[in-house]
Coordinates of C-alpha atoms in Angstrom, one line a residue:
X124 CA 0.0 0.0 0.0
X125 CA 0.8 3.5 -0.5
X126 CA 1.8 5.3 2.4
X127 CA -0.7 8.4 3.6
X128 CA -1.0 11.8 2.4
X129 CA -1.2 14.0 5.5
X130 CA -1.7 17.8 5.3
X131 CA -1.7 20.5 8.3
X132 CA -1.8 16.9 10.5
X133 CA -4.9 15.7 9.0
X134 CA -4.0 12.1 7.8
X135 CA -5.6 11.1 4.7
X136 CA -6.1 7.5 2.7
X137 CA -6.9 9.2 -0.3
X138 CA -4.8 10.9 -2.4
X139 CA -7.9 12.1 -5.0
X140 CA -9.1 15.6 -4.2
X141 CA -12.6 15.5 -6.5
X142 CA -14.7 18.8 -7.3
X143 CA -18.5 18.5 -6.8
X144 CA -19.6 20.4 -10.1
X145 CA -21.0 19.9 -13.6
X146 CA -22.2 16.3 -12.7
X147 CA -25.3 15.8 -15.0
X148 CA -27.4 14.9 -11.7
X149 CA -27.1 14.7 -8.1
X150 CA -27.0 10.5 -8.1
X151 CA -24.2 10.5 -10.6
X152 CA -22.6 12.8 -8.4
X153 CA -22.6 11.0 -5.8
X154 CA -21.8 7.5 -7.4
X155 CA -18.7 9.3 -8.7
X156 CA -17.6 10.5 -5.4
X157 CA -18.6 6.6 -4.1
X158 CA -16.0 5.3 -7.1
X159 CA -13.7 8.0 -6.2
X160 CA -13.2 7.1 -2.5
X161 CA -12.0 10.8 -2.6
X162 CA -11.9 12.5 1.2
X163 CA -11.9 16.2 0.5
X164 CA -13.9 17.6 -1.8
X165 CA -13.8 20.9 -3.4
X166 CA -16.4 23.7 -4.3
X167 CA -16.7 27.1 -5.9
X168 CA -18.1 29.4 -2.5
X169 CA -20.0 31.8 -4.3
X170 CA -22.1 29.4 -5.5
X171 CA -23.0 27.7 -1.5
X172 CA -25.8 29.4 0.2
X173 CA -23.5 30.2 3.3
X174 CA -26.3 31.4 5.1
X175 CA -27.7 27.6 5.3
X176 CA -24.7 26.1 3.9
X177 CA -26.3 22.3 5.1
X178 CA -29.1 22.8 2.8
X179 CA -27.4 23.8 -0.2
X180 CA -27.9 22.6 -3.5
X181 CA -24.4 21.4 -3.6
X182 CA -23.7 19.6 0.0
X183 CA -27.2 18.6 0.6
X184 CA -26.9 15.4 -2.0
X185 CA -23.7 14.3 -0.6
X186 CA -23.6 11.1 1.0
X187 CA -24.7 11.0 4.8
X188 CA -22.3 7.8 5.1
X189 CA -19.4 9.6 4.8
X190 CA -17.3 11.9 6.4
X191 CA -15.5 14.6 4.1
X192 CA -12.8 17.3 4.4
X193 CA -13.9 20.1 2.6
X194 CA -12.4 22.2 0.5
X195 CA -14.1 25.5 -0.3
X196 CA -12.1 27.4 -3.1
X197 CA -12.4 31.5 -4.2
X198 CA -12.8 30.7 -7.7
X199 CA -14.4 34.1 -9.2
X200 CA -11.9 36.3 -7.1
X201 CA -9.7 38.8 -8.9
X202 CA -7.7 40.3 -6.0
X203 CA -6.4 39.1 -2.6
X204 CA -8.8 41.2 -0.9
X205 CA -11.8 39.4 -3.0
X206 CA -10.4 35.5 -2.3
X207 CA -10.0 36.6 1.6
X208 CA -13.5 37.9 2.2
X209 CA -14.7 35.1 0.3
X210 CA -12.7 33.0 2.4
X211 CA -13.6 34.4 6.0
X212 CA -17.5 34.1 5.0
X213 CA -16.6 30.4 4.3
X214 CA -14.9 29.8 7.7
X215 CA -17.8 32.2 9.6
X216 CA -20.8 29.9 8.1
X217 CA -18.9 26.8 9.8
X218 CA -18.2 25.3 6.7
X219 CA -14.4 24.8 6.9
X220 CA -11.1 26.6 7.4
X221 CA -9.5 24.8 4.7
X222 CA -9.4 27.2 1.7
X223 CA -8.2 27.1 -2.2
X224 CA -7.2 30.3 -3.1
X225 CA -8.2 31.1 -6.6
X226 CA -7.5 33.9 -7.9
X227 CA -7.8 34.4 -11.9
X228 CA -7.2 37.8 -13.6
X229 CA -7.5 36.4 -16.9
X230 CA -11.0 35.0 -17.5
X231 CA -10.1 33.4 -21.4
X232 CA -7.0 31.3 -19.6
X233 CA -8.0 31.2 -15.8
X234 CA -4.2 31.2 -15.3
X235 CA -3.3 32.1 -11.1
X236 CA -2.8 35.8 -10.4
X237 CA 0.9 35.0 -9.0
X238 CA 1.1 38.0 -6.7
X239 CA -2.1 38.1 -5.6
X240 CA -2.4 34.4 -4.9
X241 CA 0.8 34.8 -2.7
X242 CA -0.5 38.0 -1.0
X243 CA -4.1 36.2 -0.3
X244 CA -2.2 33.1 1.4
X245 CA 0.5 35.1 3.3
X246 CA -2.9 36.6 4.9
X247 CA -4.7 33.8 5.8
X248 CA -2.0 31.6 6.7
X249 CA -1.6 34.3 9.2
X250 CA -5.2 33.5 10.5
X251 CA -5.1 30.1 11.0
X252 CA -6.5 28.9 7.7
X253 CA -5.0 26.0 6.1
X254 CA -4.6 26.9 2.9
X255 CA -4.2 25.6 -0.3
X256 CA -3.3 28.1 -3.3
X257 CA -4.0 27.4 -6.6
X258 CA -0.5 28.8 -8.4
X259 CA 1.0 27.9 -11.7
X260 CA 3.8 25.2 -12.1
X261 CA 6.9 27.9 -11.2
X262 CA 9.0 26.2 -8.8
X263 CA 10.1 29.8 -7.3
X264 CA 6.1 30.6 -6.6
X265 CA 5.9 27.4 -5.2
X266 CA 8.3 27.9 -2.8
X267 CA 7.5 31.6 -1.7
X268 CA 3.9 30.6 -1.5
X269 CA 4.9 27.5 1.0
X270 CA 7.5 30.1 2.8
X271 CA 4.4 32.2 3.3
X272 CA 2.5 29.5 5.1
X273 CA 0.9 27.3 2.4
X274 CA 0.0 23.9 3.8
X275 CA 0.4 22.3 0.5
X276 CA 0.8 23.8 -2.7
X277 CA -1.3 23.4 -6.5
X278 CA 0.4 23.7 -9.7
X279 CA -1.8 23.0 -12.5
X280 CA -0.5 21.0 -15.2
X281 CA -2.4 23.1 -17.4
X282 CA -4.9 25.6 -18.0
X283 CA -8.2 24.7 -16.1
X284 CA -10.7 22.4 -17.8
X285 CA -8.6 21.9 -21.1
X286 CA -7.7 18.7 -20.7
X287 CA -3.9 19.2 -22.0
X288 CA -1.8 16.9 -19.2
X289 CA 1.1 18.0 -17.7
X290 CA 2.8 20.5 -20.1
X291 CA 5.8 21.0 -18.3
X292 CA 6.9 18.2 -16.4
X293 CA 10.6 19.3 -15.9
X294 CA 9.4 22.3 -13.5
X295 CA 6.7 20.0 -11.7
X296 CA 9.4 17.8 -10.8
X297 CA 11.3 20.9 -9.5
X298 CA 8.6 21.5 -7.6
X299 CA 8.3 18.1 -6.3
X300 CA 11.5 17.9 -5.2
X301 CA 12.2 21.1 -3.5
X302 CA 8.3 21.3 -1.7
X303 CA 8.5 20.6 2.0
X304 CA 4.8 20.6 2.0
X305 CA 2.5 18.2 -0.2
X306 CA 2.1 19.1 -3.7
X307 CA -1.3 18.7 -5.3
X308 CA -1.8 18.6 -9.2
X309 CA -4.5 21.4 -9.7
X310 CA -6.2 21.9 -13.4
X311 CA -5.2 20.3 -16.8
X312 CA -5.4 16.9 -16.2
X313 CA -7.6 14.8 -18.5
X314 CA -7.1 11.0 -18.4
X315 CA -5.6 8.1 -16.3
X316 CA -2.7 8.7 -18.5
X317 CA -1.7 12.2 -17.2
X318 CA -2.7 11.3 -13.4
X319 CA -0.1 8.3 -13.6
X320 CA 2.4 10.8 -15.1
X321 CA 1.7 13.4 -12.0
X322 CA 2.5 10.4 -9.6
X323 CA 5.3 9.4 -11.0
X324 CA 6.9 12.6 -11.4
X325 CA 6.5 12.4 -7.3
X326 CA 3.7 15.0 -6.8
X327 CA 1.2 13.8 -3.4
X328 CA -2.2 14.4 -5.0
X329 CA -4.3 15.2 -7.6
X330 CA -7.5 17.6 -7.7
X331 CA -10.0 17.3 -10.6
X332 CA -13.5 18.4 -11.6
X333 CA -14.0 18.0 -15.0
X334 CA -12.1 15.3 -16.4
X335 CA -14.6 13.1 -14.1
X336 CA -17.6 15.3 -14.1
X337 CA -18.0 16.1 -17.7
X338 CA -16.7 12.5 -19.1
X339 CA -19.1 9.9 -20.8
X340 CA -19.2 7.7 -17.5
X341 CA -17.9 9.8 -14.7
X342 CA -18.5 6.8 -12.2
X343 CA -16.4 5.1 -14.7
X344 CA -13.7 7.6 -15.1
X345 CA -13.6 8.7 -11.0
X346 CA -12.6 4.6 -10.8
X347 CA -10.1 5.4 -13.6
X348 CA -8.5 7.5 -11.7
X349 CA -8.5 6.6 -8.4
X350 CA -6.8 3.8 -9.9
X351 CA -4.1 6.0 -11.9
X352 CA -3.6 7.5 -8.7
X353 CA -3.1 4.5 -6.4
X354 CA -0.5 2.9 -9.1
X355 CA 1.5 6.2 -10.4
X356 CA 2.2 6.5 -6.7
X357 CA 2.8 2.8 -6.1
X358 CA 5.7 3.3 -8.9
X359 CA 6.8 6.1 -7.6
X360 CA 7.6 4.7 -4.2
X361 CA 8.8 1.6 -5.8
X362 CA 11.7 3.4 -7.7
X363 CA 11.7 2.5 -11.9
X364 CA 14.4 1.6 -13.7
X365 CA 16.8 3.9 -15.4
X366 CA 16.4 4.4 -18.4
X367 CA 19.4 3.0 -21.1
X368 CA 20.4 3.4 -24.6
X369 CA 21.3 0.4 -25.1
X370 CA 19.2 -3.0 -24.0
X371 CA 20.5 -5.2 -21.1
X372 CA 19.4 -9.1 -21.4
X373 CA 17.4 -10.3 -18.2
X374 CA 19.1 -13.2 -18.4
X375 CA 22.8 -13.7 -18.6
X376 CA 24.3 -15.6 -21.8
X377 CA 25.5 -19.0 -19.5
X378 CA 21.4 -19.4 -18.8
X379 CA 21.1 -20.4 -22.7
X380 CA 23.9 -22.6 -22.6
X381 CA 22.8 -26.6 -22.2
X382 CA 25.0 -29.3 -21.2

């Protein structure tokens, strides 16, 4: 087995972070989150009802059974001062003081504002959220937004919701292996394919929305990818191979020889 992902102390068996969005219907929404076996679960704020945040649309069709961390982000904010009044509603209501900071100046890419992301988690760090910014995959970033008190960081692999897999996986591996905090894969991801990729470049997590909510069968392809997960970490713990130019027989010559 994998060993577990723990953030801010919280221990967790699952490394699949899973947004609760653009699910054709509540039931399939939930049967994804079932396949998934995802603990924390992620939602825009603005659209929860913080005023009865237990009888939202969103949370009120999650499974009873089941306990989940969740993961309110500030998707919609343009400034720091937007994602952390966004963010202290959130925590007022009781619904968590986790937080994905999401801050997007550019509405055609959704790429992370990088100095207002790391201005919005310098301040609620400061409070006692445990936050979670959404940045892009610049190892530098990375590490100023963990020195400012990020409890794990979120590179995307590529622009939100296109599907594009891990564009640069030189600087997510940078990232990966200067982090002293978990690093979650955030945006970009679009099959079992790029999740396995993630893992094995030695990232702790991936969050994703889309790829599951928006596929033909997303119970099918939330048990895709727990799967990816669970193996592209397996083989990353493991240790492959290095690679060769030239092959190397896994047998020795005197094995073929008869007497």
């Amino acid at each position: 087995m994998a060993q577990q992902l723990t953030i801010a102390g919280k221990q967790l068996s699952s490394r699949f972070f899973l947004g609760t969005g653009r699910y054709p219907n509540p039931y399939v929404q939930n049967e994804a989150i079932r396949a998934s076996e995802a603990e924390v679960l992620t939602f825009a704020i603005r659209r929860v009802n913080l005023e009865t945040p237990g009888e939202d649309a969103i949370l009120q069709h999650l499974d009873d059974n089941h306990s989940f961390t969740y993961l309110p982000n500030t998707s919609g904010a343009k400034t720091a001062e937007e994602a952390v009044r966004i963010a202290r509603l959130a925590k007022a209501s009781g619904l968590s003081d986790w937080i994905k900071v999401e801050i997007s100046a550019d509405e055609k890419t959704l790429l992370p504002d990088p100095v207002e992301t790391l201005k919005a988690t310098e301040i609620l760090a400061s409070e006692g959220f445990t936050v979670l910014p959404y940045t892009s995959d610049d190892p530098v970033l990375c590490k100023r937004l963990e020195e400012a008190g990020a409890a794990a960081v979120m590179p995307g692999g590529s622009p939100i919701g296109t599907g594009l897999g891990i564009l640069n996986p030189y600087n997510l591996s940078l990232i990966t292996e200067q982090a002293a905090v978990p690093v979650i894969v955030d945006a970009g991801l679009g099959s079992a394919m790029d999740v396995i990729q993630a893992m094995e470049l030695g990232v702790d997590g991936v969050l994703m929305n889309t790829p599951v909510a928006k596929a033909k069968d997303p119970v099918k392809m939330a048990l895709a990818m727990k799967h990816a997960i669970n193996a592209g970490r397996l083989s990353y713990e493991a240790g492959r191979i290095p690679k060769k130019r030239y092959a190397t027989a896994s047998s020795g010559l005197p094995s073929f020889i008869s007497y």
